[in-house]
Coordinates of N, CA and C in Angstrom, one line a residue:
R1 N 161.1 65.1 99.2 CA 159.8 65.4 99.8 C 158.9 64.2 99.8
M2 N 158.9 63.4 98.7 CA 158.0 62.3 98.6 C 158.4 61.2 99.6
A3 N 159.7 61.0 99.8 CA 160.1 60.0 100.8 C 159.6 60.4 102.2
V4 N 159.7 61.7 102.5 CA 159.3 62.1 103.8 C 157.8 62.0 104.0
G5 N 157.1 62.3 102.9 CA 155.6 62.2 102.9 C 155.1 60.8 103.1
C6 N 155.8 59.9 102.5 CA 155.4 58.4 102.6 C 155.6 58.0 104.0
L7 N 156.7 58.4 104.6 CA 157.0 57.9 106.0 C 156.1 58.6 107.0
V8 N 155.8 59.9 106.8 CA 154.8 60.6 107.7 C 153.5 59.9 107.6
E9 N 153.0 59.6 106.4 CA 151.7 58.9 106.3 C 151.7 57.6 107.0
L10 N 152.7 56.8 106.8 CA 152.9 55.5 107.5 C 152.9 55.7 109.0
A11 N 153.6 56.6 109.5 CA 153.7 56.9 111.0 C 152.4 57.3 111.6
F12 N 151.6 58.1 110.9 CA 150.3 58.6 111.4 C 149.3 57.4 111.4
K13 N 149.4 56.5 110.4 CA 148.5 55.4 110.3 C 148.8 54.4 111.5
V14 N 150.1 54.2 111.8 CA 150.4 53.3 112.9 C 150.0 54.0 114.2
A15 N 150.3 55.3 114.4 CA 149.9 56.0 115.6 C 148.4 56.0 115.8
A16 N 147.6 56.1 114.8 CA 146.2 56.2 114.9 C 145.5 54.8 115.0
G17 N 146.4 53.7 114.9 CA 145.8 52.4 115.0 C 145.2 51.8 113.8
E18 N 145.3 52.5 112.7 CA 144.8 52.0 111.4 C 145.5 50.7 110.9
I19 N 146.8 50.7 111.2 CA 147.6 49.5 110.9 C 148.5 49.2 112.2
K20 N 148.9 47.9 112.3 CA 149.6 47.5 113.5 C 151.0 48.0 113.5
N21 N 151.7 47.9 112.4 CA 153.1 48.3 112.3 C 153.4 48.6 110.8
G22 N 154.6 49.1 110.5 CA 154.9 49.4 109.2 C 156.4 49.4 108.9
F23 N 156.8 49.4 107.7 CA 158.2 49.4 107.3 C 158.2 50.2 106.0
A24 N 159.0 51.3 106.0 CA 159.0 52.2 104.8 C 160.3 51.9 104.0
V25 N 160.1 51.5 102.8 CA 161.3 51.3 101.9 C 161.3 52.6 101.0
I26 N 162.1 53.5 101.4 CA 162.1 54.8 100.7 C 163.5 55.2 100.3
R27 N 163.6 56.0 99.2 CA 164.9 56.5 98.8 C 164.7 58.0 98.5
P28 N 165.6 58.9 99.0 CA 166.7 58.6 99.9 C 166.2 58.3 101.3
P29 N 166.9 57.6 102.1 CA 166.5 57.2 103.4 C 166.5 58.4 104.4
G30 N 167.4 59.4 104.2 CA 167.4 60.6 105.0 C 168.3 60.5 106.2
H31 N 168.9 59.4 106.5 CA 169.6 59.2 107.7 C 170.9 60.0 107.8
H32 N 171.4 60.5 106.7 CA 172.6 61.3 106.7 C 172.3 62.8 106.9
A33 N 171.1 63.2 106.7 CA 170.8 64.7 106.8 C 170.9 65.1 108.3
E34 N 171.4 66.3 108.4 CA 171.5 66.9 109.7 C 170.5 68.1 109.8
E35 N 170.4 68.7 111.0 CA 169.4 69.7 111.2 C 169.5 70.9 110.2
S36 N 170.7 71.3 109.8 CA 170.8 72.4 108.9 C 171.7 72.1 107.7
T37 N 172.1 70.8 107.5 CA 173.0 70.4 106.4 C 172.5 69.1 105.7
A38 N 172.5 69.2 104.4 CA 172.3 68.0 103.6 C 173.6 67.2 103.5
M39 N 173.5 65.9 103.7 CA 174.8 65.1 103.6 C 174.4 63.8 102.9
G40 N 175.4 63.2 102.2 CA 175.2 61.9 101.6 C 173.9 61.7 100.8
F41 N 173.6 62.7 100.0 CA 172.4 62.8 99.1 C 171.1 62.8 99.9
C42 N 171.2 63.0 101.2 CA 170.0 63.1 102.0 C 169.7 64.6 102.3
F43 N 168.6 65.1 101.9 CA 168.2 66.5 102.2 C 167.4 66.7 103.4
F44 N 166.5 65.7 103.7 CA 165.6 65.7 104.9 C 165.8 64.4 105.7
N45 N 165.7 64.5 107.0 CA 165.8 63.4 107.9 C 164.3 62.9 108.1
S46 N 163.9 61.9 107.3 CA 162.5 61.5 107.3 C 162.0 61.1 108.7
V47 N 162.9 60.3 109.4 CA 162.4 59.9 110.8 C 162.3 61.0 111.7
A48 N 163.2 62.0 111.7 CA 163.1 63.1 112.6 C 161.9 64.0 112.3
I49 N 161.6 64.2 111.0 CA 160.4 65.0 110.6 C 159.2 64.3 111.0
S50 N 159.1 63.0 110.8 CA 157.9 62.2 111.2 C 157.7 62.2 112.7
A51 N 158.8 62.0 113.5 CA 158.7 62.1 114.9 C 158.2 63.4 115.4
K52 N 158.7 64.5 114.9 CA 158.3 65.8 115.3 C 156.9 66.1 115.0
L53 N 156.4 65.7 113.8 CA 155.0 65.9 113.5 C 154.1 65.1 114.3
L54 N 154.5 63.8 114.7 CA 153.6 63.0 115.6 C 153.5 63.7 117.0
Q55 N 154.6 64.3 117.4 CA 154.6 65.0 118.7 C 153.7 66.3 118.6
Q56 N 153.8 67.0 117.5 CA 153.0 68.2 117.4 C 151.5 68.0 117.1
K57 N 151.2 67.1 116.2 CA 149.8 66.9 115.8 C 149.0 65.9 116.6
L58 N 149.7 64.9 117.1 CA 149.0 63.9 117.9 C 149.4 63.8 119.4
S59 N 150.2 64.8 119.8 CA 150.6 64.8 121.2 C 151.3 63.6 121.6
V60 N 152.0 62.9 120.8 CA 152.8 61.7 121.1 C 153.9 62.1 122.0
G61 N 154.1 61.5 123.2 CA 155.2 61.9 124.1 C 156.5 61.4 123.7
R62 N 156.7 60.1 123.8 CA 158.0 59.5 123.5 C 157.9 58.7 122.2
I63 N 159.0 58.7 121.5 CA 159.1 58.0 120.3 C 160.3 57.2 120.4
L64 N 160.2 55.8 120.3 CA 161.4 55.0 120.5 C 161.8 54.5 119.1

């Protein structure tokens, strides 16, 4: 949960223009987690959660 929270905070700061860009060095990275299954010691997909929250809270359309 802490890794996801760090990435969400970073993503919101970039989207709001508080900072120009960011790079999150977090463990676990979350890239193995699937929608309903934890895999490779990853329980949450940090990037997917951050992207979804940006779309819901800030109405961000596309995320590349």
